[in-house]
mmCIF file of N, CA, C and O in Angstrom:
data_model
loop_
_atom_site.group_PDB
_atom_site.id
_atom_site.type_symbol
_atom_site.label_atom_id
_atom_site.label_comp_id
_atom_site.label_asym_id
_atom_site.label_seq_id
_atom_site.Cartn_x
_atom_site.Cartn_y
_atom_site.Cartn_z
ATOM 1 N N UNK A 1 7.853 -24.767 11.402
ATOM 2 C CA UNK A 1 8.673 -24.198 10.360
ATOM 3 C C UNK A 1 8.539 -25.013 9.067
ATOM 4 O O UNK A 1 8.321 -24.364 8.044
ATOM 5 N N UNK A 2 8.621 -26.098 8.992
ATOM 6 C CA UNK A 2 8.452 -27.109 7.871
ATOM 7 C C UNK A 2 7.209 -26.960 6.905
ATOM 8 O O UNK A 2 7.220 -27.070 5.678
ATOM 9 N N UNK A 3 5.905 -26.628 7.908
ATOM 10 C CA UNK A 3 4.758 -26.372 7.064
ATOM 11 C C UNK A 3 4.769 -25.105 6.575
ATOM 12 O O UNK A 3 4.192 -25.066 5.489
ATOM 13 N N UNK A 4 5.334 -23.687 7.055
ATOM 14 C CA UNK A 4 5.834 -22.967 6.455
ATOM 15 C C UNK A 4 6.364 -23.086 4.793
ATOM 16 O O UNK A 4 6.034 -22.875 3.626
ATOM 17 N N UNK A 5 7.262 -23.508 5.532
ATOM 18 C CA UNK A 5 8.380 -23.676 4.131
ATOM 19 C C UNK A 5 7.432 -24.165 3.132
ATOM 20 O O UNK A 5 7.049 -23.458 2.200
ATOM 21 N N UNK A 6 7.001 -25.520 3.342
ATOM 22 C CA UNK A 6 6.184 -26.190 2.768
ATOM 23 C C UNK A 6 5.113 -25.067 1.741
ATOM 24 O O UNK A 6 4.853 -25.065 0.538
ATOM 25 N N UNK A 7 4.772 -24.351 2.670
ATOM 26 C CA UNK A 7 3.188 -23.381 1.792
ATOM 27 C C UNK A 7 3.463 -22.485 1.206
ATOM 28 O O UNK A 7 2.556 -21.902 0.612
ATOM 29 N N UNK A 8 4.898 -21.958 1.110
ATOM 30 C CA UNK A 8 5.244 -21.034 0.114
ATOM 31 C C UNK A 8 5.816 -21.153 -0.630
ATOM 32 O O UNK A 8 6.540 -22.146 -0.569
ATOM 33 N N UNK A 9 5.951 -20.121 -2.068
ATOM 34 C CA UNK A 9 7.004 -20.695 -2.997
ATOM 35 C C UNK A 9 8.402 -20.756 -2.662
ATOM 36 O O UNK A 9 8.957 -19.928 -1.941
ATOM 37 N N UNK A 10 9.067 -21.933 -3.294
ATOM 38 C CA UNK A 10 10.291 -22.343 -2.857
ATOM 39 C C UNK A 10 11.482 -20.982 -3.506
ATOM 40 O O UNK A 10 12.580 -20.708 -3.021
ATOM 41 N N UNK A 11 10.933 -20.441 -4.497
ATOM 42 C CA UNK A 11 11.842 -19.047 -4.161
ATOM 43 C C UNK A 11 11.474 -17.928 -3.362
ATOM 44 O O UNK A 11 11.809 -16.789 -3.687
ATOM 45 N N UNK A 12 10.611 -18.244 -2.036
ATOM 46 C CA UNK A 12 10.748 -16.922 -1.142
ATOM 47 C C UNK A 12 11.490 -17.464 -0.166
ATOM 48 O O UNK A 12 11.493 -18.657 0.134
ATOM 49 N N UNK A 13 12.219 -16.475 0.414
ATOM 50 C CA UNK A 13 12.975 -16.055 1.319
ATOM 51 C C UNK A 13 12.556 -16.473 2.958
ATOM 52 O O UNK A 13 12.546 -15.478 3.683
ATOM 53 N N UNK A 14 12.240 -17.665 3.603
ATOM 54 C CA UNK A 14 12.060 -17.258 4.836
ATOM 55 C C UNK A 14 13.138 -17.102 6.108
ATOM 56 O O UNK A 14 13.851 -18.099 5.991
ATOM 57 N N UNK A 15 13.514 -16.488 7.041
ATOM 58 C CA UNK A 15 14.464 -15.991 7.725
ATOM 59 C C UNK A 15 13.660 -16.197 9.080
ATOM 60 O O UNK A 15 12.588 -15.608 9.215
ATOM 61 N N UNK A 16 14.233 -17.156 10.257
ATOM 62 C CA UNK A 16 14.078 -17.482 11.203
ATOM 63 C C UNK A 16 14.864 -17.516 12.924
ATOM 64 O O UNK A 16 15.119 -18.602 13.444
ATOM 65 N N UNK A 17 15.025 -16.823 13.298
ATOM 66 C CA UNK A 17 15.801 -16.673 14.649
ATOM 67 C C UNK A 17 15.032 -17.058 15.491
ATOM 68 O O UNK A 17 13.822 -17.116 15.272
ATOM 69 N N UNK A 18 15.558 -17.389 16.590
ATOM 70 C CA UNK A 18 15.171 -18.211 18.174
ATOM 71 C C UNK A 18 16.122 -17.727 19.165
ATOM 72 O O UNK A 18 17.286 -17.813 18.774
ATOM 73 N N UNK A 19 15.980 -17.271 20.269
ATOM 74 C CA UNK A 19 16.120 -17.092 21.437
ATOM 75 C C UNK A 19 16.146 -15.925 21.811
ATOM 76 O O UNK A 19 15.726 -15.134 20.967
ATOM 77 N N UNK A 20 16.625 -15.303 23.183
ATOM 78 C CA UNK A 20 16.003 -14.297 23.895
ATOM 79 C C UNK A 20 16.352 -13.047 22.991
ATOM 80 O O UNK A 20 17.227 -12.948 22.130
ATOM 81 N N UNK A 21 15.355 -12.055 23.458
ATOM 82 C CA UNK A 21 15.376 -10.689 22.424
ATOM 83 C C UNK A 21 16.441 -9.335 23.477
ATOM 84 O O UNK A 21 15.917 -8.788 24.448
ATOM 85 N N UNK A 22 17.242 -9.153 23.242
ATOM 86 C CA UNK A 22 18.053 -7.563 23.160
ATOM 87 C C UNK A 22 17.303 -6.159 22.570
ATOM 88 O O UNK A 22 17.401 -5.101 23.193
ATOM 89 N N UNK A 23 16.707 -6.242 21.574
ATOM 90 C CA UNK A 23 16.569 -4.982 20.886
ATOM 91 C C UNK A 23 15.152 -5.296 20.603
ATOM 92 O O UNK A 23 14.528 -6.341 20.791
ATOM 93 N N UNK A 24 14.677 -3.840 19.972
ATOM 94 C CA UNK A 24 13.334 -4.059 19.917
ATOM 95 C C UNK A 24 13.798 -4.325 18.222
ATOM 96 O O UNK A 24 12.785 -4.013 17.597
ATOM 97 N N UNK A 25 14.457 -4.592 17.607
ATOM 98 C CA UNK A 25 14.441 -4.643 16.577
ATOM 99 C C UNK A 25 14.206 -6.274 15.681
ATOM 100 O O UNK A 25 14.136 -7.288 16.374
ATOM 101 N N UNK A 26 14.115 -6.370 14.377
ATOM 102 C CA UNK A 26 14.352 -7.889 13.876
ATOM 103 C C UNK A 26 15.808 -8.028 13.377
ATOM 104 O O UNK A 26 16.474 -7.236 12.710
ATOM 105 N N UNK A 27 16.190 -9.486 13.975
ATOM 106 C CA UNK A 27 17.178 -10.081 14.087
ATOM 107 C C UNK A 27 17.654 -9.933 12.452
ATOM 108 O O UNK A 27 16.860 -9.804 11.520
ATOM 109 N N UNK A 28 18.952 -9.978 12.346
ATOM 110 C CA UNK A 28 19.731 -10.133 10.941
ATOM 111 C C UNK A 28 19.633 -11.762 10.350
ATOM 112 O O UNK A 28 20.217 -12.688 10.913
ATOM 113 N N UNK A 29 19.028 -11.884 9.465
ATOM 114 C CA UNK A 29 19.751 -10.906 8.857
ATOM 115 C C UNK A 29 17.916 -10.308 7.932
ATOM 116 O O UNK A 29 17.708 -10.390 6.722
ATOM 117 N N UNK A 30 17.244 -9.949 8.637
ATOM 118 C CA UNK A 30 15.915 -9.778 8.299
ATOM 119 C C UNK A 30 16.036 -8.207 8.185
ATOM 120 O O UNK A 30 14.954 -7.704 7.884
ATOM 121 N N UNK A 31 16.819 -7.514 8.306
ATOM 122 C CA UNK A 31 16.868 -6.034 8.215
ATOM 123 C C UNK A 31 17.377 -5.166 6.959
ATOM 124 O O UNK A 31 16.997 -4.086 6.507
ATOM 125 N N UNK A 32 18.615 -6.268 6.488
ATOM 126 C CA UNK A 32 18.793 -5.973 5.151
ATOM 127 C C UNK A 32 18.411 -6.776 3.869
ATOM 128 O O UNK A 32 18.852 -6.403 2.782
ATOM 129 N N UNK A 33 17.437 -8.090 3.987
ATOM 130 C CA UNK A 33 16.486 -8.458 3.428
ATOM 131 C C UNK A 33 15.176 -7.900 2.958
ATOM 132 O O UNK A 33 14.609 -8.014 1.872
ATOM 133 N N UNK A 34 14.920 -7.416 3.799
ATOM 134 C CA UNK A 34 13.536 -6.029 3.731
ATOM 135 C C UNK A 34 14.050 -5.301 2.916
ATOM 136 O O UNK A 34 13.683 -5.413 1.747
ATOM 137 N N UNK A 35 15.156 -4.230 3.302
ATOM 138 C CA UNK A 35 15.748 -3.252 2.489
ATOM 139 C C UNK A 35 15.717 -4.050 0.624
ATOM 140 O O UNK A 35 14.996 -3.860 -0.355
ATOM 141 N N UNK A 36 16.451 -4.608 0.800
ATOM 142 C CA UNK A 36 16.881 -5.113 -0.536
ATOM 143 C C UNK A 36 15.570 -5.211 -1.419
ATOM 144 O O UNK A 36 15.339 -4.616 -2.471
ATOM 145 N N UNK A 37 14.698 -6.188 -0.672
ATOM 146 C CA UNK A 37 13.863 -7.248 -1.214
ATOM 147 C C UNK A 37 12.667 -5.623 -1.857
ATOM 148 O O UNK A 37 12.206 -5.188 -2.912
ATOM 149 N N UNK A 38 12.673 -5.297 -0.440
ATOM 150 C CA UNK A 38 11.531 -3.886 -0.739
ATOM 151 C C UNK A 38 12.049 -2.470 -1.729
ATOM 152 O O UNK A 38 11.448 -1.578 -2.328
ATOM 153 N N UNK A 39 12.991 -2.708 -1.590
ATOM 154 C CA UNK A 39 13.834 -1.058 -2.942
ATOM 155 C C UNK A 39 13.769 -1.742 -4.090
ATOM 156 O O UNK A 39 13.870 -1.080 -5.123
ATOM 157 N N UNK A 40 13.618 -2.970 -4.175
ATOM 158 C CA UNK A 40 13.731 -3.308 -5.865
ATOM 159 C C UNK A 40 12.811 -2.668 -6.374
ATOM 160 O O UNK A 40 13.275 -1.576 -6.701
ATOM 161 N N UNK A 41 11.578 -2.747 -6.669
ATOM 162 C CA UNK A 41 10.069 -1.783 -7.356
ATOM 163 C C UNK A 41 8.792 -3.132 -7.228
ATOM 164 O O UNK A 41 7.594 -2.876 -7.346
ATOM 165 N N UNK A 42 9.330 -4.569 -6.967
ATOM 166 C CA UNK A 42 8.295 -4.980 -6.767
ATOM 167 C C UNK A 42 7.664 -4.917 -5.435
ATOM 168 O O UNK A 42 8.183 -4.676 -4.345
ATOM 169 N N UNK A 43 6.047 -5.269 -5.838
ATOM 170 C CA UNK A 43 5.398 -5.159 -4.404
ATOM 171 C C UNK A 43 5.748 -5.788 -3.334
ATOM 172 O O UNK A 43 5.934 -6.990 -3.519
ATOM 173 N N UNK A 44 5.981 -5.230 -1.760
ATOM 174 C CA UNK A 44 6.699 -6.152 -0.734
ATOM 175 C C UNK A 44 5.837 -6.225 0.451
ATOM 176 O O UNK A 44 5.470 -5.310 1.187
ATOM 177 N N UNK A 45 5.537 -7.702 0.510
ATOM 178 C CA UNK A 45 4.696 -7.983 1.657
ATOM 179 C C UNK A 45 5.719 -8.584 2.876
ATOM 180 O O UNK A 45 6.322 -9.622 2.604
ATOM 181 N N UNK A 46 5.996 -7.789 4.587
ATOM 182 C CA UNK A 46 6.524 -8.420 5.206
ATOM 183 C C UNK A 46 5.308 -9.254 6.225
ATOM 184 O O UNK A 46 4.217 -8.784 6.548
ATOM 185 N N UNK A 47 5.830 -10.533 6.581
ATOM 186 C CA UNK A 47 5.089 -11.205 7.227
ATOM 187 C C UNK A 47 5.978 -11.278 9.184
ATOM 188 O O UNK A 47 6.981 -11.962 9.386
ATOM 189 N N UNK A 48 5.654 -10.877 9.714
ATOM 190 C CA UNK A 48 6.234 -11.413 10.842
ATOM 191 C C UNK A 48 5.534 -12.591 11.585
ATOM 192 O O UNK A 48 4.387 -12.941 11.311
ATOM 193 N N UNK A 49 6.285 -13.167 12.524
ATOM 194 C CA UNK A 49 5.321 -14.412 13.090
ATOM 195 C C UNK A 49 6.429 -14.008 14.699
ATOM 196 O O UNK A 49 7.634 -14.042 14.946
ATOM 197 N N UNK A 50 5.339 -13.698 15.363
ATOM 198 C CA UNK A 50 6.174 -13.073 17.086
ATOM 199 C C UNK A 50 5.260 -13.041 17.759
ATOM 200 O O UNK A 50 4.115 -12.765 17.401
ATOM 201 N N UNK A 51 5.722 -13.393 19.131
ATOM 202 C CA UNK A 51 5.158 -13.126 20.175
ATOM 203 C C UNK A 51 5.521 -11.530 21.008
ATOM 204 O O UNK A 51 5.000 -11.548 22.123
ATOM 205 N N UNK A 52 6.093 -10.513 20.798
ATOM 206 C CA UNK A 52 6.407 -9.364 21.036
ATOM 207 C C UNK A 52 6.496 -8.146 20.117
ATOM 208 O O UNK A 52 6.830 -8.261 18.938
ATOM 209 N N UNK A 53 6.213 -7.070 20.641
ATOM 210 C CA UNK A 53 5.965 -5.705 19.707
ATOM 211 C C UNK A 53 7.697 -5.655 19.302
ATOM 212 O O UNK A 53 8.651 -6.206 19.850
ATOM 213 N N UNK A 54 7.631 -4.861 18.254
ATOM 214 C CA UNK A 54 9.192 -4.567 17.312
ATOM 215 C C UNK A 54 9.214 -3.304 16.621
ATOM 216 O O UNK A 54 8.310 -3.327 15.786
ATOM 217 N N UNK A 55 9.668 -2.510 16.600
ATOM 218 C CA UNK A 55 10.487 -1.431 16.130
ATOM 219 C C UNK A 55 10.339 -1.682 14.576
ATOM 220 O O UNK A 55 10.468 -2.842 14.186
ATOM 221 N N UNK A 56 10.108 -0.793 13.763
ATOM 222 C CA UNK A 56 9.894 -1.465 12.430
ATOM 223 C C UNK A 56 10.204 0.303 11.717
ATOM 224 O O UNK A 56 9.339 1.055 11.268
ATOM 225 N N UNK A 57 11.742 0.575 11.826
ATOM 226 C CA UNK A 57 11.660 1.355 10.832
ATOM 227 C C UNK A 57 11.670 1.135 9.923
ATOM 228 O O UNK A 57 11.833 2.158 9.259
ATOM 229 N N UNK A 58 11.532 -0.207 9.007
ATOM 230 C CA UNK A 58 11.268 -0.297 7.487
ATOM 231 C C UNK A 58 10.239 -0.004 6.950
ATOM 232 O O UNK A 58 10.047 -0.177 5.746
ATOM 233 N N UNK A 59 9.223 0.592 7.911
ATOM 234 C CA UNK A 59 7.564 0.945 7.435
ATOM 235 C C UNK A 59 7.605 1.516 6.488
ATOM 236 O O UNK A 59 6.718 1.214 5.689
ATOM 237 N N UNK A 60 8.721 2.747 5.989
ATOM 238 C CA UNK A 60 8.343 3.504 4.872
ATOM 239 C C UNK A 60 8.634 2.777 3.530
ATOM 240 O O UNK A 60 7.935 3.010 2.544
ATOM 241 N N UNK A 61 9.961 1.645 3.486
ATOM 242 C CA UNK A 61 9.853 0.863 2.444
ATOM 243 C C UNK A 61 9.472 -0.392 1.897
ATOM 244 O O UNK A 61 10.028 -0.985 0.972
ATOM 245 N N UNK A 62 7.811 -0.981 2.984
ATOM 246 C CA UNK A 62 7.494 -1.968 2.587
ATOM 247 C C UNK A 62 5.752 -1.300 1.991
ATOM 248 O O UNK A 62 5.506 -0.098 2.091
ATOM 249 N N UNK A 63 5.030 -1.993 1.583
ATOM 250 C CA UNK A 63 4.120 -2.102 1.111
ATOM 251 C C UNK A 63 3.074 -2.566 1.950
ATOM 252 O O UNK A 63 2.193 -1.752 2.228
ATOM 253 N N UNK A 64 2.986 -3.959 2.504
ATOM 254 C CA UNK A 64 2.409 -4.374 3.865
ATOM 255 C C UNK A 64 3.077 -4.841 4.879
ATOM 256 O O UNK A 64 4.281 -5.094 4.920
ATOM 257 N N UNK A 65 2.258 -4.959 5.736
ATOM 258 C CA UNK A 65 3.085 -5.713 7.137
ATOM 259 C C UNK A 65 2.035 -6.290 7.740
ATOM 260 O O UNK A 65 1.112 -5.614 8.193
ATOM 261 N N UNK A 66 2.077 -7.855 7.819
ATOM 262 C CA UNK A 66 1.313 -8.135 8.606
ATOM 263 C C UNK A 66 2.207 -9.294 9.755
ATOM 264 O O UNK A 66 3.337 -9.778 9.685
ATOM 265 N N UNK A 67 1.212 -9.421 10.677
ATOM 266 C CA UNK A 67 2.013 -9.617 12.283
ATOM 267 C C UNK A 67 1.381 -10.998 12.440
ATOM 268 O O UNK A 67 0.177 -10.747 12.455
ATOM 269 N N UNK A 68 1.536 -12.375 12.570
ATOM 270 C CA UNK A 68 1.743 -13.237 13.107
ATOM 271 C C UNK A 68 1.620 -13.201 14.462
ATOM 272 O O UNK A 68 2.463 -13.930 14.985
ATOM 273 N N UNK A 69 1.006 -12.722 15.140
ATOM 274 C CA UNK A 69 0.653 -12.688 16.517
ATOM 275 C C UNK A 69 0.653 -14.226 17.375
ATOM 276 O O UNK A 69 -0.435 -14.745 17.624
ATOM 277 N N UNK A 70 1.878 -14.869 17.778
ATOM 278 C CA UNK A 70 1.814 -16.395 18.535
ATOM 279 C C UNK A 70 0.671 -16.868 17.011
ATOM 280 O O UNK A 70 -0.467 -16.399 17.005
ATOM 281 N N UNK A 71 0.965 -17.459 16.257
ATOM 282 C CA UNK A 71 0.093 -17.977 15.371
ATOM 283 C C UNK A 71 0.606 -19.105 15.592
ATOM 284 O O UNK A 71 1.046 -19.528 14.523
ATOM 285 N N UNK A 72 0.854 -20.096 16.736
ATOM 286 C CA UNK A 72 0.588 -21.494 16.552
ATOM 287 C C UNK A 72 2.053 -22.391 16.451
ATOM 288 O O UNK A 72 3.116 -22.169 17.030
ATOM 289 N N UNK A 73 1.734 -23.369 15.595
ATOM 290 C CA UNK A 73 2.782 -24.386 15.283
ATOM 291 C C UNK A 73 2.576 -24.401 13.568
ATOM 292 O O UNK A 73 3.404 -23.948 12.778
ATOM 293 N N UNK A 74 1.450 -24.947 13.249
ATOM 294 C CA UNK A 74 1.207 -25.402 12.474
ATOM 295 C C UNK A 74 1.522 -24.399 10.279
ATOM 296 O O UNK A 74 1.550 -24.777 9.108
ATOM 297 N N UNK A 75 1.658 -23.156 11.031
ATOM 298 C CA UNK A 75 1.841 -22.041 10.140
ATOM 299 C C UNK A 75 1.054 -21.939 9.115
ATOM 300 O O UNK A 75 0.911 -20.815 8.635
ATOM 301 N N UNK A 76 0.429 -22.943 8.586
ATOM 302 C CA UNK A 76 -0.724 -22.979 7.512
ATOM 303 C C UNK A 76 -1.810 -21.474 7.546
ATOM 304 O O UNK A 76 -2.042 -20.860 6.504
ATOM 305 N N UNK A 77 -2.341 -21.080 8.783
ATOM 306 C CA UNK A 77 -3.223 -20.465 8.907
ATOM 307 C C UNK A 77 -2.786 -19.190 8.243
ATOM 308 O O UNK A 77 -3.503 -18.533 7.489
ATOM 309 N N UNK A 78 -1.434 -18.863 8.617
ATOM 310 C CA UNK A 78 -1.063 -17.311 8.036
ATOM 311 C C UNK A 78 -1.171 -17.448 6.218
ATOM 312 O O UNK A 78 -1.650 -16.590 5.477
ATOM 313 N N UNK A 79 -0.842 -18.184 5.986
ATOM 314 C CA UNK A 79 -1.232 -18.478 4.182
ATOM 315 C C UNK A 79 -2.532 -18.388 4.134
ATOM 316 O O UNK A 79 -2.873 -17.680 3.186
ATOM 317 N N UNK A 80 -3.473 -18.827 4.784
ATOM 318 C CA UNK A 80 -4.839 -19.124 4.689
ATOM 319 C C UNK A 80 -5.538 -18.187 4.656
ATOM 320 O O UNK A 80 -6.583 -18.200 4.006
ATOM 321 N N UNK A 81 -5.090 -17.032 5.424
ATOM 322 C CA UNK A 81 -5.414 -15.891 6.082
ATOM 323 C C UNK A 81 -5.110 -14.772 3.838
ATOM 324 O O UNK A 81 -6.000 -14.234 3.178
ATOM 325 N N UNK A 82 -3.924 -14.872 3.551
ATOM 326 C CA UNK A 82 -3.001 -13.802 3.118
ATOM 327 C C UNK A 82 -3.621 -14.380 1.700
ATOM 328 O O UNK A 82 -3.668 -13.568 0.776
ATOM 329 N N UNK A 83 -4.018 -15.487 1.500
ATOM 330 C CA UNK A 83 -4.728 -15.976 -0.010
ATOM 331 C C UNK A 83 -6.014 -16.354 0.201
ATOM 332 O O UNK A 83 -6.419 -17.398 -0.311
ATOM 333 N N UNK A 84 -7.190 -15.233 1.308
ATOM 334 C CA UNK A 84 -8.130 -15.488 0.853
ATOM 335 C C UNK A 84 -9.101 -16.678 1.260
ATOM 336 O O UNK A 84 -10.321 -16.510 1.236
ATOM 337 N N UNK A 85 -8.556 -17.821 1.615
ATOM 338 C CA UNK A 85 -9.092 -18.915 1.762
ATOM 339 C C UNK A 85 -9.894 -18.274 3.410
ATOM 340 O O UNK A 85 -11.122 -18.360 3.441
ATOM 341 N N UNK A 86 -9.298 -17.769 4.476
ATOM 342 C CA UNK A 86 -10.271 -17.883 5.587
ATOM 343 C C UNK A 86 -9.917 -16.233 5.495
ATOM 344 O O UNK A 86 -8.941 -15.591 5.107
ATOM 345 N N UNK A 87 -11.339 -15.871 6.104
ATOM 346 C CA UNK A 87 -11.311 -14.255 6.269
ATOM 347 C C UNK A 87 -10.415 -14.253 7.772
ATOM 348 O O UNK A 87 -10.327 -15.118 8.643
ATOM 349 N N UNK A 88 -9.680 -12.605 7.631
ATOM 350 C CA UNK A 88 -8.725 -11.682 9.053
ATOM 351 C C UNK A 88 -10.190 -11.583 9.932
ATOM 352 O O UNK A 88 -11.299 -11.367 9.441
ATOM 353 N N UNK A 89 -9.934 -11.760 11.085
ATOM 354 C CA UNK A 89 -10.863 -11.709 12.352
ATOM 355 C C UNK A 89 -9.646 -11.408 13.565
ATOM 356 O O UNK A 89 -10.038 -11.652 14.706
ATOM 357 N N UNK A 90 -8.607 -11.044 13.477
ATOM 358 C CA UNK A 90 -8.244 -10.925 14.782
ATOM 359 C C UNK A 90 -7.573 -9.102 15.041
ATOM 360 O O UNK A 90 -7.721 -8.141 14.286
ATOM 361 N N UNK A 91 -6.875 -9.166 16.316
ATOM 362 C CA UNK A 91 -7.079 -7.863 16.786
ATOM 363 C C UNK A 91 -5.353 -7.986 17.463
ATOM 364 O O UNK A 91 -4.830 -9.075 17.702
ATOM 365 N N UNK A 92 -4.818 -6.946 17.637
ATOM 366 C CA UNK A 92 -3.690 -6.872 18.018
ATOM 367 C C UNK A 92 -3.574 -6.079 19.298
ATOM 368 O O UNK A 92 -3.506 -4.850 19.303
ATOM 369 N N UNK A 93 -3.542 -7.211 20.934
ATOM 370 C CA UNK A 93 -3.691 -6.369 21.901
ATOM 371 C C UNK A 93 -2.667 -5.781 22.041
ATOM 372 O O UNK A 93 -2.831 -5.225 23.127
ATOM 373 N N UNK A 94 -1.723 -5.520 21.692
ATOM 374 C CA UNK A 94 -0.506 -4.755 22.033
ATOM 375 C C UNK A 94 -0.300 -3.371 21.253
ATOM 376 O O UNK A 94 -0.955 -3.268 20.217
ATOM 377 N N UNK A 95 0.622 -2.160 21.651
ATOM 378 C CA UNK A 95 0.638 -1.045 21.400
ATOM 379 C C UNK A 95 2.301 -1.015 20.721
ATOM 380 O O UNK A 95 3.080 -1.538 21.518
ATOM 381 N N UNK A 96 2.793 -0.659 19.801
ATOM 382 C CA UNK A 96 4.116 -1.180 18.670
ATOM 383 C C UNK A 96 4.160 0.254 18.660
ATOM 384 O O UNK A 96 3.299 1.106 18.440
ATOM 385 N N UNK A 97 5.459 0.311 18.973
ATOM 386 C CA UNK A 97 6.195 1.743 19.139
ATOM 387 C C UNK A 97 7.222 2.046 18.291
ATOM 388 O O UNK A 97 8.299 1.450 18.272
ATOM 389 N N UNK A 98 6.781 3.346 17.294
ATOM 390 C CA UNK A 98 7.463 3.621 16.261
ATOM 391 C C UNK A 98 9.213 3.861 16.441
ATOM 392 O O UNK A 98 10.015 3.718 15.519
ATOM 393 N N UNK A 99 9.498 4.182 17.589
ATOM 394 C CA UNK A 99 11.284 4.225 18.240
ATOM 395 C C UNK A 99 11.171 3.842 19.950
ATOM 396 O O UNK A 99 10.392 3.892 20.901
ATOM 397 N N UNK A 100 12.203 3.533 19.663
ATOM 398 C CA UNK A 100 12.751 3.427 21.761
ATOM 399 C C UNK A 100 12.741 4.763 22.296
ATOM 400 O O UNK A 100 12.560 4.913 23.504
ATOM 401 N N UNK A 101 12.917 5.761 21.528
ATOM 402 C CA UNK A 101 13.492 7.549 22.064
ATOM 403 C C UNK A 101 11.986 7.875 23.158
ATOM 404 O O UNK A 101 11.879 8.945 23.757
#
């Protein structure tokens, strides 16, 4: 988390929960952060960092989404990845289901 923090600008937003999952959804307060952050008109990149598929009805009001798939400890790589410095090479074995219904 520290190198996180560390690699982004100190005015973004990062939002972090830990322990067992209930819902297929993201934890609060990451649900009305999206909303907010993404209805303003600037461009909105969500980043997740998980080890499990999630429910993501905010698809229609973000811009990107990219998934953190178990990316580690070290968190550097997802910056590395999102500015260019190392090219995307990976693959997402899992199947992310637009509702529970």
């Amino acid at each position: 988390m520290k190198c996180i923090l560390k690699t982004v600008d100190p005015t973004t937003v990062v939002v972090y929960t830990q322990g067992e999952r209930r819902t297929l959804s993201i934890a609060a307060p990451g649900p009305d952060l999206i909303s907010h952050t993404c209805s303003s008109g600037m461009k909105c990149l969500v980043v997740l960092v998980t080890g499990h598929p999630l429910i993501e009805q905010y698809l229609r009001t973000i811009d990107a989404l990219a998934v953190a798939w178990l990316s580690g400890t070290e968190g550097q790589g997802v910056a590395d990845v999102l500015f260019g410095d190392h090219p995307f090479n990976g693959k997402l074995p899992r199947t992310w289901l637009k509702s529970a219904a």
